[in-house]
């Protein structure tokens, strides 16, 4: 198949779902999952476009880097969320309105 359209459509749908989750959810963990969906949508684009590149491994290498960044982001994000939960006893971003020392 030499058509990028299905890949771009799936990627756009995943990105839109991730964005909708970030905008509508009231939970930091679900917002983090929305960011992960958006990063996976970008990965699909990189791999799909690398299929038509002169150096096909280039897009796949970028996708691997994005997965490494996503894994690091999840580890750091969950650590921060757990600290916020322990300190404020809440992970609703609308109720976290002030910073304390």
PDB file of N, CA and C in Angstrom:
ATOM      1  N   UNK A   1       0.846  -1.167   0.000  1.00  0.00           N
ATOM      2  CA  UNK A   1       0.000   0.000   0.000  1.00  0.00           C
ATOM      3  C   UNK A   1       0.901   1.243   0.000  1.00  0.00           C
ATOM      4  N   UNK A   2       0.721   2.093  -0.955  1.00  0.00           N
ATOM      5  CA  UNK A   2       1.520   3.309  -1.065  1.00  0.00           C
ATOM      6  C   UNK A   2       0.706   4.550  -0.729  1.00  0.00           C
ATOM      7  N   UNK A   3      -0.187   4.424   0.206  1.00  0.00           N
ATOM      8  CA  UNK A   3      -1.069   5.529   0.545  1.00  0.00           C
ATOM      9  C   UNK A   3      -0.908   5.870   2.025  1.00  0.00           C
ATOM     10  N   UNK A   4      -0.654   7.129   2.308  1.00  0.00           N
ATOM     11  CA  UNK A   4      -0.482   7.581   3.694  1.00  0.00           C
ATOM     12  C   UNK A   4      -1.797   7.926   4.388  1.00  0.00           C
ATOM     13  N   UNK A   5      -2.847   8.051   3.636  1.00  0.00           N
ATOM     14  CA  UNK A   5      -4.110   8.538   4.188  1.00  0.00           C
ATOM     15  C   UNK A   5      -4.618   7.742   5.384  1.00  0.00           C
ATOM     16  N   UNK A   6      -4.648   6.407   5.350  1.00  0.00           N
ATOM     17  CA  UNK A   6      -5.150   5.684   6.528  1.00  0.00           C
ATOM     18  C   UNK A   6      -4.320   5.933   7.782  1.00  0.00           C
ATOM     19  N   UNK A   7      -2.999   6.018   7.605  1.00  0.00           N
ATOM     20  CA  UNK A   7      -2.129   6.268   8.757  1.00  0.00           C
ATOM     21  C   UNK A   7      -2.381   7.653   9.344  1.00  0.00           C
ATOM     22  N   UNK A   8      -2.530   8.621   8.479  1.00  0.00           N
ATOM     23  CA  UNK A   8      -2.761   9.995   8.948  1.00  0.00           C
ATOM     24  C   UNK A   8      -4.128  10.104   9.619  1.00  0.00           C
ATOM     25  N   UNK A   9      -5.120   9.407   9.097  1.00  0.00           N
ATOM     26  CA  UNK A   9      -6.452   9.450   9.707  1.00  0.00           C
ATOM     27  C   UNK A   9      -6.424   8.834  11.108  1.00  0.00           C
ATOM     28  N   UNK A  10      -5.787   7.667  11.235  1.00  0.00           N
ATOM     29  CA  UNK A  10      -5.688   7.025  12.552  1.00  0.00           C
ATOM     30  C   UNK A  10      -4.906   7.914  13.509  1.00  0.00           C
ATOM     31  N   UNK A  11      -3.823   8.493  13.022  1.00  0.00           N
ATOM     32  CA  UNK A  11      -3.008   9.371  13.851  1.00  0.00           C
ATOM     33  C   UNK A  11      -3.791  10.609  14.295  1.00  0.00           C
ATOM     34  N   UNK A  12      -4.542  11.190  13.380  1.00  0.00           N
ATOM     35  CA  UNK A  12      -5.339  12.369  13.728  1.00  0.00           C
ATOM     36  C   UNK A  12      -6.417  12.035  14.751  1.00  0.00           C
ATOM     37  N   UNK A  13      -7.029  10.870  14.610  1.00  0.00           N
ATOM     38  CA  UNK A  13      -8.056  10.450  15.571  1.00  0.00           C
ATOM     39  C   UNK A  13      -7.446  10.253  16.950  1.00  0.00           C
ATOM     40  N   UNK A  14      -6.297   9.567  17.005  1.00  0.00           N
ATOM     41  CA  UNK A  14      -5.621   9.371  18.292  1.00  0.00           C
ATOM     42  C   UNK A  14      -5.215  10.698  18.921  1.00  0.00           C
ATOM     43  N   UNK A  15      -4.689  11.594  18.105  1.00  0.00           N
ATOM     44  CA  UNK A  15      -4.279  12.896  18.620  1.00  0.00           C
ATOM     45  C   UNK A  15      -5.480  13.676  19.152  1.00  0.00           C
ATOM     46  N   UNK A  16      -6.593  13.632  18.413  1.00  0.00           N
ATOM     47  CA  UNK A  16      -7.801  14.341  18.842  1.00  0.00           C
ATOM     48  C   UNK A  16      -8.346  13.755  20.143  1.00  0.00           C
ATOM     49  N   UNK A  17      -8.319  12.434  20.275  1.00  0.00           N
ATOM     50  CA  UNK A  17      -8.788  11.806  21.518  1.00  0.00           C
ATOM     51  C   UNK A  17      -7.906  12.217  22.681  1.00  0.00           C
ATOM     52  N   UNK A  18      -6.582  12.195  22.463  1.00  0.00           N
ATOM     53  CA  UNK A  18      -5.650  12.618  23.513  1.00  0.00           C
ATOM     54  C   UNK A  18      -5.861  14.061  23.912  1.00  0.00           C
ATOM     55  N   UNK A  19      -6.062  14.935  22.928  1.00  0.00           N
ATOM     56  CA  UNK A  19      -6.302  16.343  23.223  1.00  0.00           C
ATOM     57  C   UNK A  19      -7.614  16.531  23.981  1.00  0.00           C
ATOM     58  N   UNK A  20      -8.648  15.797  23.571  1.00  0.00           N
ATOM     59  CA  UNK A  20      -9.944  15.892  24.254  1.00  0.00           C
ATOM     60  C   UNK A  20      -9.828  15.426  25.700  1.00  0.00           C
ATOM     61  N   UNK A  21      -9.047  14.382  25.928  1.00  0.00           N
ATOM     62  CA  UNK A  21      -8.856  13.894  27.297  1.00  0.00           C
ATOM     63  C   UNK A  21      -8.157  14.958  28.138  1.00  0.00           C
ATOM     64  N   UNK A  22      -7.141  15.593  27.586  1.00  0.00           N
ATOM     65  CA  UNK A  22      -6.417  16.622  28.340  1.00  0.00           C
ATOM     66  C   UNK A  22      -7.326  17.793  28.678  1.00  0.00           C
ATOM     67  N   UNK A  23      -8.145  18.200  27.728  1.00  0.00           N
ATOM     68  CA  UNK A  23      -8.993  19.381  27.929  1.00  0.00           C
ATOM     69  C   UNK A  23     -10.154  19.105  28.872  1.00  0.00           C
ATOM     70  N   UNK A  24     -10.707  17.906  28.854  1.00  0.00           N
ATOM     71  CA  UNK A  24     -11.948  17.662  29.591  1.00  0.00           C
ATOM     72  C   UNK A  24     -11.779  16.979  30.939  1.00  0.00           C
ATOM     73  N   UNK A  25     -10.720  16.266  31.169  1.00  0.00           N
ATOM     74  CA  UNK A  25     -10.611  15.476  32.391  1.00  0.00           C
ATOM     75  C   UNK A  25     -10.216  16.317  33.591  1.00  0.00           C
ATOM     76  N   UNK A  26     -10.639  15.872  34.743  1.00  0.00           N
ATOM     77  CA  UNK A  26     -10.373  16.554  35.996  1.00  0.00           C
ATOM     78  C   UNK A  26      -9.377  15.776  36.848  1.00  0.00           C
ATOM     79  N   UNK A  27      -8.619  14.895  36.230  1.00  0.00           N
ATOM     80  CA  UNK A  27      -7.717  14.025  36.955  1.00  0.00           C
ATOM     81  C   UNK A  27      -6.343  14.099  36.293  1.00  0.00           C
ATOM     82  N   UNK A  28      -5.303  14.328  37.083  1.00  0.00           N
ATOM     83  CA  UNK A  28      -3.969  14.486  36.515  1.00  0.00           C
ATOM     84  C   UNK A  28      -3.466  13.206  35.846  1.00  0.00           C
ATOM     85  N   UNK A  29      -3.825  12.060  36.361  1.00  0.00           N
ATOM     86  CA  UNK A  29      -3.374  10.804  35.766  1.00  0.00           C
ATOM     87  C   UNK A  29      -4.017  10.606  34.394  1.00  0.00           C
ATOM     88  N   UNK A  30      -5.289  10.914  34.268  1.00  0.00           N
ATOM     89  CA  UNK A  30      -5.939  10.807  32.961  1.00  0.00           C
ATOM     90  C   UNK A  30      -5.373  11.829  31.982  1.00  0.00           C
ATOM     91  N   UNK A  31      -4.999  12.996  32.469  1.00  0.00           N
ATOM     92  CA  UNK A  31      -4.373  13.988  31.599  1.00  0.00           C
ATOM     93  C   UNK A  31      -3.023  13.482  31.095  1.00  0.00           C
ATOM     94  N   UNK A  32      -2.290  12.804  31.950  1.00  0.00           N
ATOM     95  CA  UNK A  32      -1.018  12.213  31.553  1.00  0.00           C
ATOM     96  C   UNK A  32      -1.241  11.130  30.486  1.00  0.00           C
ATOM     97  N   UNK A  33      -2.306  10.382  30.615  1.00  0.00           N
ATOM     98  CA  UNK A  33      -2.633   9.371  29.606  1.00  0.00           C
ATOM     99  C   UNK A  33      -2.995  10.029  28.269  1.00  0.00           C
ATOM    100  N   UNK A  34      -3.638  11.182  28.321  1.00  0.00           N
ATOM    101  CA  UNK A  34      -3.946  11.919  27.098  1.00  0.00           C
ATOM    102  C   UNK A  34      -2.684  12.370  26.377  1.00  0.00           C
ATOM    103  N   UNK A  35      -1.693  12.811  27.140  1.00  0.00           N
ATOM    104  CA  UNK A  35      -0.415  13.199  26.540  1.00  0.00           C
ATOM    105  C   UNK A  35       0.240  11.987  25.874  1.00  0.00           C
ATOM    106  N   UNK A  36       0.146  10.844  26.510  1.00  0.00           N
ATOM    107  CA  UNK A  36       0.721   9.625  25.931  1.00  0.00           C
ATOM    108  C   UNK A  36       0.024   9.259  24.618  1.00  0.00           C
ATOM    109  N   UNK A  37      -1.285   9.423  24.563  1.00  0.00           N
ATOM    110  CA  UNK A  37      -2.001   9.167  23.309  1.00  0.00           C
ATOM    111  C   UNK A  37      -1.525  10.100  22.201  1.00  0.00           C
ATOM    112  N   UNK A  38      -1.302  11.359  22.554  1.00  0.00           N
ATOM    113  CA  UNK A  38      -0.827  12.313  21.562  1.00  0.00           C
ATOM    114  C   UNK A  38       0.580  11.944  21.074  1.00  0.00           C
ATOM    115  N   UNK A  39       1.444  11.492  21.973  1.00  0.00           N
ATOM    116  CA  UNK A  39       2.782  11.075  21.567  1.00  0.00           C
ATOM    117  C   UNK A  39       2.731   9.831  20.677  1.00  0.00           C
ATOM    118  N   UNK A  40       1.819   8.923  20.962  1.00  0.00           N
ATOM    119  CA  UNK A  40       1.674   7.742  20.103  1.00  0.00           C
ATOM    120  C   UNK A  40       1.163   8.118  18.713  1.00  0.00           C
ATOM    121  N   UNK A  41       0.320   9.133  18.635  1.00  0.00           N
ATOM    122  CA  UNK A  41      -0.136   9.606  17.329  1.00  0.00           C
ATOM    123  C   UNK A  41       1.034  10.148  16.515  1.00  0.00           C
ATOM    124  N   UNK A  42       1.924  10.866  17.165  1.00  0.00           N
ATOM    125  CA  UNK A  42       3.109  11.375  16.476  1.00  0.00           C
ATOM    126  C   UNK A  42       3.994  10.220  16.025  1.00  0.00           C
ATOM    127  N   UNK A  43       4.118   9.193  16.851  1.00  0.00           N
ATOM    128  CA  UNK A  43       4.904   8.015  16.468  1.00  0.00           C
ATOM    129  C   UNK A  43       4.355   7.357  15.204  1.00  0.00           C
ATOM    130  N   UNK A  44       3.051   7.253  15.121  1.00  0.00           N
ATOM    131  CA  UNK A  44       2.447   6.658  13.923  1.00  0.00           C
ATOM    132  C   UNK A  44       2.807   7.475  12.692  1.00  0.00           C
ATOM    133  N   UNK A  45       2.767   8.795  12.819  1.00  0.00           N
ATOM    134  CA  UNK A  45       3.144   9.645  11.686  1.00  0.00           C
ATOM    135  C   UNK A  45       4.599   9.451  11.292  1.00  0.00           C
ATOM    136  N   UNK A  46       5.498   9.420  12.265  1.00  0.00           N
ATOM    137  CA  UNK A  46       6.914   9.240  11.945  1.00  0.00           C
ATOM    138  C   UNK A  46       7.160   7.932  11.216  1.00  0.00           C
ATOM    139  N   UNK A  47       6.583   6.852  11.704  1.00  0.00           N
ATOM    140  CA  UNK A  47       6.808   5.547  11.079  1.00  0.00           C
ATOM    141  C   UNK A  47       6.156   5.498   9.698  1.00  0.00           C
ATOM    142  N   UNK A  48       4.973   6.073   9.551  1.00  0.00           N
ATOM    143  CA  UNK A  48       4.299   6.070   8.249  1.00  0.00           C
ATOM    144  C   UNK A  48       5.077   6.894   7.226  1.00  0.00           C
ATOM    145  N   UNK A  49       5.540   8.066   7.625  1.00  0.00           N
ATOM    146  CA  UNK A  49       6.282   8.896   6.687  1.00  0.00           C
ATOM    147  C   UNK A  49       7.663   8.322   6.393  1.00  0.00           C
ATOM    148  N   UNK A  50       8.235   7.573   7.326  1.00  0.00           N
ATOM    149  CA  UNK A  50       9.547   6.980   7.075  1.00  0.00           C
ATOM    150  C   UNK A  50       9.474   5.900   6.002  1.00  0.00           C
ATOM    151  N   UNK A  51       8.290   5.347   5.800  1.00  0.00           N
ATOM    152  CA  UNK A  51       8.104   4.339   4.764  1.00  0.00           C
ATOM    153  C   UNK A  51       8.386   4.913   3.374  1.00  0.00           C
ATOM    154  N   UNK A  52       8.165   6.223   3.211  1.00  0.00           N
ATOM    155  CA  UNK A  52       8.347   6.868   1.915  1.00  0.00           C
ATOM    156  C   UNK A  52       9.594   7.744   1.861  1.00  0.00           C
ATOM    157  N   UNK A  53      10.441   7.668   2.878  1.00  0.00           N
ATOM    158  CA  UNK A  53      11.656   8.478   2.928  1.00  0.00           C
ATOM    159  C   UNK A  53      12.803   7.742   2.252  1.00  0.00           C
ATOM    160  N   UNK A  54      13.822   8.518   1.857  1.00  0.00           N
ATOM    161  CA  UNK A  54      15.003   7.902   1.260  1.00  0.00           C
ATOM    162  C   UNK A  54      15.760   7.059   2.280  1.00  0.00           C
ATOM    163  N   UNK A  55      15.750   7.501   3.530  1.00  0.00           N
ATOM    164  CA  UNK A  55      16.370   6.753   4.621  1.00  0.00           C
ATOM    165  C   UNK A  55      15.235   6.267   5.525  1.00  0.00           C
ATOM    166  N   UNK A  56      14.709   5.071   5.300  1.00  0.00           N
ATOM    167  CA  UNK A  56      13.504   4.643   6.026  1.00  0.00           C
ATOM    168  C   UNK A  56      13.720   4.464   7.529  1.00  0.00           C
ATOM    169  N   UNK A  57      14.954   4.245   7.962  1.00  0.00           N
ATOM    170  CA  UNK A  57      15.196   4.052   9.385  1.00  0.00           C
ATOM    171  C   UNK A  57      15.082   5.347  10.178  1.00  0.00           C
ATOM    172  N   UNK A  58      15.169   6.484   9.504  1.00  0.00           N
ATOM    173  CA  UNK A  58      15.186   7.773  10.184  1.00  0.00           C
ATOM    174  C   UNK A  58      13.905   8.018  10.990  1.00  0.00           C
ATOM    175  N   UNK A  59      12.769   7.779  10.411  1.00  0.00           N
ATOM    176  CA  UNK A  59      11.503   7.976  11.120  1.00  0.00           C
ATOM    177  C   UNK A  59      11.338   7.003  12.266  1.00  0.00           C
ATOM    178  N   UNK A  60      11.833   5.790  12.085  1.00  0.00           N
ATOM    179  CA  UNK A  60      11.734   4.799  13.152  1.00  0.00           C
ATOM    180  C   UNK A  60      12.652   5.151  14.317  1.00  0.00           C
ATOM    181  N   UNK A  61      13.803   5.745  14.018  1.00  0.00           N
ATOM    182  CA  UNK A  61      14.699   6.189  15.084  1.00  0.00           C
ATOM    183  C   UNK A  61      14.048   7.329  15.866  1.00  0.00           C
ATOM    184  N   UNK A  62      13.402   8.266  15.157  1.00  0.00           N
ATOM    185  CA  UNK A  62      12.680   9.340  15.848  1.00  0.00           C
ATOM    186  C   UNK A  62      11.574   8.761  16.729  1.00  0.00           C
ATOM    187  N   UNK A  63      10.884   7.740  16.228  1.00  0.00           N
ATOM    188  CA  UNK A  63       9.818   7.112  17.015  1.00  0.00           C
ATOM    189  C   UNK A  63      10.385   6.474  18.279  1.00  0.00           C
ATOM    190  N   UNK A  64      11.558   5.849  18.179  1.00  0.00           N
ATOM    191  CA  UNK A  64      12.193   5.281  19.371  1.00  0.00           C
ATOM    192  C   UNK A  64      12.554   6.365  20.382  1.00  0.00           C
ATOM    193  N   UNK A  65      13.063   7.489  19.898  1.00  0.00           N
ATOM    194  CA  UNK A  65      13.374   8.593  20.803  1.00  0.00           C
ATOM    195  C   UNK A  65      12.119   9.123  21.493  1.00  0.00           C
ATOM    196  N   UNK A  66      11.028   9.198  20.747  1.00  0.00           N
ATOM    197  CA  UNK A  66       9.777   9.661  21.360  1.00  0.00           C
ATOM    198  C   UNK A  66       9.308   8.677  22.424  1.00  0.00           C
ATOM    199  N   UNK A  67       9.473   7.376  22.171  1.00  0.00           N
ATOM    200  CA  UNK A  67       9.084   6.395  23.188  1.00  0.00           C
ATOM    201  C   UNK A  67       9.949   6.522  24.434  1.00  0.00           C
ATOM    202  N   UNK A  68      11.244   6.793  24.252  1.00  0.00           N
ATOM    203  CA  UNK A  68      12.117   6.996  25.415  1.00  0.00           C
ATOM    204  C   UNK A  68      11.701   8.236  26.201  1.00  0.00           C
ATOM    205  N   UNK A  69      11.395   9.313  25.496  1.00  0.00           N
ATOM    206  CA  UNK A  69      10.951  10.537  26.169  1.00  0.00           C
ATOM    207  C   UNK A  69       9.614  10.301  26.868  1.00  0.00           C
ATOM    208  N   UNK A  70       8.719   9.554  26.229  1.00  0.00           N
ATOM    209  CA  UNK A  70       7.408   9.272  26.828  1.00  0.00           C
ATOM    210  C   UNK A  70       7.560   8.443  28.099  1.00  0.00           C
ATOM    211  N   UNK A  71       8.453   7.464  28.078  1.00  0.00           N
ATOM    212  CA  UNK A  71       8.671   6.649  29.272  1.00  0.00           C
ATOM    213  C   UNK A  71       9.249   7.490  30.404  1.00  0.00           C
ATOM    214  N   UNK A  72      10.178   8.358  30.077  1.00  0.00           N
ATOM    215  CA  UNK A  72      10.754   9.251  31.094  1.00  0.00           C
ATOM    216  C   UNK A  72       9.693  10.209  31.633  1.00  0.00           C
ATOM    217  N   UNK A  73       8.873  10.712  30.722  1.00  0.00           N
ATOM    218  CA  UNK A  73       7.825  11.656  31.122  1.00  0.00           C
ATOM    219  C   UNK A  73       6.815  10.985  32.041  1.00  0.00           C
ATOM    220  N   UNK A  74       6.483   9.736  31.770  1.00  0.00           N
ATOM    221  CA  UNK A  74       5.541   9.015  32.623  1.00  0.00           C
ATOM    222  C   UNK A  74       6.141   8.806  34.006  1.00  0.00           C
ATOM    223  N   UNK A  75       7.409   8.421  34.065  1.00  0.00           N
ATOM    224  CA  UNK A  75       8.047   8.184  35.365  1.00  0.00           C
ATOM    225  C   UNK A  75       8.093   9.464  36.198  1.00  0.00           C
ATOM    226  N   UNK A  76       8.532  10.550  35.594  1.00  0.00           N
ATOM    227  CA  UNK A  76       8.614  11.822  36.322  1.00  0.00           C
ATOM    228  C   UNK A  76       7.217  12.349  36.635  1.00  0.00           C
ATOM    229  N   UNK A  77       6.304  12.263  35.666  1.00  0.00           N
ATOM    230  CA  UNK A  77       4.941  12.750  35.878  1.00  0.00           C
ATOM    231  C   UNK A  77       4.222  12.014  36.994  1.00  0.00           C
ATOM    232  N   UNK A  78       4.348  10.699  37.027  1.00  0.00           N
ATOM    233  CA  UNK A  78       3.704   9.937  38.097  1.00  0.00           C
ATOM    234  C   UNK A  78       4.320  10.240  39.453  1.00  0.00           C
ATOM    235  N   UNK A  79       5.637  10.452  39.496  1.00  0.00           N
ATOM    236  CA  UNK A  79       6.274  10.815  40.765  1.00  0.00           C
ATOM    237  C   UNK A  79       5.747  12.160  41.265  1.00  0.00           C
ATOM    238  N   UNK A  80       5.621  13.113  40.363  1.00  0.00           N
ATOM    239  CA  UNK A  80       5.089  14.431  40.755  1.00  0.00           C
ATOM    240  C   UNK A  80       3.637  14.309  41.194  1.00  0.00           C
ATOM    241  N   UNK A  81       2.845  13.549  40.462  1.00  0.00           N
ATOM    242  CA  UNK A  81       1.432  13.379  40.820  1.00  0.00           C
ATOM    243  C   UNK A  81       1.290  12.714  42.180  1.00  0.00           C
ATOM    244  N   UNK A  82       2.118  11.716  42.470  1.00  0.00           N
ATOM    245  CA  UNK A  82       2.055  11.059  43.777  1.00  0.00           C
ATOM    246  C   UNK A  82       2.439  12.007  44.906  1.00  0.00           C
ATOM    247  N   UNK A  83       3.420  12.864  44.679  1.00  0.00           N
ATOM    248  CA  UNK A  83       3.790  13.864  45.694  1.00  0.00           C
ATOM    249  C   UNK A  83       2.653  14.871  45.902  1.00  0.00           C
ATOM    250  N   UNK A  84       2.020  15.289  44.807  1.00  0.00           N
ATOM    251  CA  UNK A  84       0.881  16.215  44.923  1.00  0.00           C
ATOM    252  C   UNK A  84      -0.254  15.546  45.690  1.00  0.00           C
ATOM    253  N   UNK A  85      -0.526  14.285  45.397  1.00  0.00           N
ATOM    254  CA  UNK A  85      -1.590  13.549  46.095  1.00  0.00           C
ATOM    255  C   UNK A  85      -1.281  13.435  47.586  1.00  0.00           C
ATOM    256  N   UNK A  86      -0.025  13.169  47.913  1.00  0.00           N
ATOM    257  CA  UNK A  86       0.352  13.031  49.317  1.00  0.00           C
ATOM    258  C   UNK A  86       0.252  14.367  50.060  1.00  0.00           C
ATOM    259  N   UNK A  87       0.655  15.452  49.412  1.00  0.00           N
ATOM    260  CA  UNK A  87       0.676  16.753  50.077  1.00  0.00           C
ATOM    261  C   UNK A  87      -0.710  17.388  50.159  1.00  0.00           C
ATOM    262  N   UNK A  88      -1.438  17.399  49.037  1.00  0.00           N
ATOM    263  CA  UNK A  88      -2.741  18.060  48.982  1.00  0.00           C
ATOM    264  C   UNK A  88      -3.912  17.109  49.210  1.00  0.00           C
ATOM    265  N   UNK A  89      -3.671  15.795  49.162  1.00  0.00           N
ATOM    266  CA  UNK A  89      -4.707  14.776  49.276  1.00  0.00           C
ATOM    267  C   UNK A  89      -5.765  14.904  48.189  1.00  0.00           C
ATOM    268  N   UNK A  90      -5.322  15.348  47.013  1.00  0.00           N
ATOM    269  CA  UNK A  90      -6.237  15.555  45.899  1.00  0.00           C
ATOM    270  C   UNK A  90      -5.406  15.642  44.621  1.00  0.00           C
ATOM    271  N   UNK A  91      -5.944  15.125  43.503  1.00  0.00           N
ATOM    272  CA  UNK A  91      -5.251  15.280  42.231  1.00  0.00           C
ATOM    273  C   UNK A  91      -6.145  15.949  41.184  1.00  0.00           C
ATOM    274  N   UNK A  92      -7.151  16.653  41.637  1.00  0.00           N
ATOM    275  CA  UNK A  92      -7.997  17.432  40.744  1.00  0.00           C
ATOM    276  C   UNK A  92      -7.277  18.744  40.445  1.00  0.00           C
ATOM    277  N   UNK A  93      -6.899  18.998  39.178  1.00  0.00           N
ATOM    278  CA  UNK A  93      -6.123  20.203  38.877  1.00  0.00           C
ATOM    279  C   UNK A  93      -6.868  21.510  39.155  1.00  0.00           C
ATOM    280  N   UNK A  94      -8.209  21.487  39.152  1.00  0.00           N
ATOM    281  CA  UNK A  94      -8.961  22.711  39.435  1.00  0.00           C
ATOM    282  C   UNK A  94      -8.919  23.084  40.912  1.00  0.00           C
ATOM    283  N   UNK A  95      -8.685  22.111  41.773  1.00  0.00           N
ATOM    284  CA  UNK A  95      -8.641  22.390  43.205  1.00  0.00           C
ATOM    285  C   UNK A  95      -7.232  22.702  43.700  1.00  0.00           C
ATOM    286  N   UNK A  96      -6.248  22.539  42.849  1.00  0.00           N
ATOM    287  CA  UNK A  96      -4.875  22.864  43.206  1.00  0.00           C
ATOM    288  C   UNK A  96      -4.581  24.290  42.754  1.00  0.00           C
ATOM    289  N   UNK A  97      -5.040  25.250  43.516  1.00  0.00           N
ATOM    290  CA  UNK A  97      -4.957  26.629  43.089  1.00  0.00           C
ATOM    291  C   UNK A  97      -3.815  27.414  43.734  1.00  0.00           C
ATOM    292  N   UNK A  98      -3.170  26.871  44.720  1.00  0.00           N
ATOM    293  CA  UNK A  98      -2.114  27.624  45.380  1.00  0.00           C
ATOM    294  C   UNK A  98      -0.884  26.751  45.573  1.00  0.00           C
ATOM    295  N   UNK A  99       0.264  27.404  45.599  1.00  0.00           N
ATOM    296  CA  UNK A  99       1.507  26.713  45.857  1.00  0.00           C
ATOM    297  C   UNK A  99       1.909  26.972  47.306  1.00  0.00           C
ATOM    298  N   UNK A 100       2.290  25.935  47.994  1.00  0.00           N
ATOM    299  CA  UNK A 100       2.724  26.080  49.383  1.00  0.00           C
ATOM    300  C   UNK A 100       4.192  25.675  49.478  1.00  0.00           C
ATOM    301  N   UNK A 101       4.852  26.184  50.500  1.00  0.00           N
ATOM    302  CA  UNK A 101       6.259  25.819  50.710  1.00  0.00           C
ATOM    303  C   UNK A 101       6.368  24.470  51.367  1.00  0.00           C
TER     304      UNK A 101
END
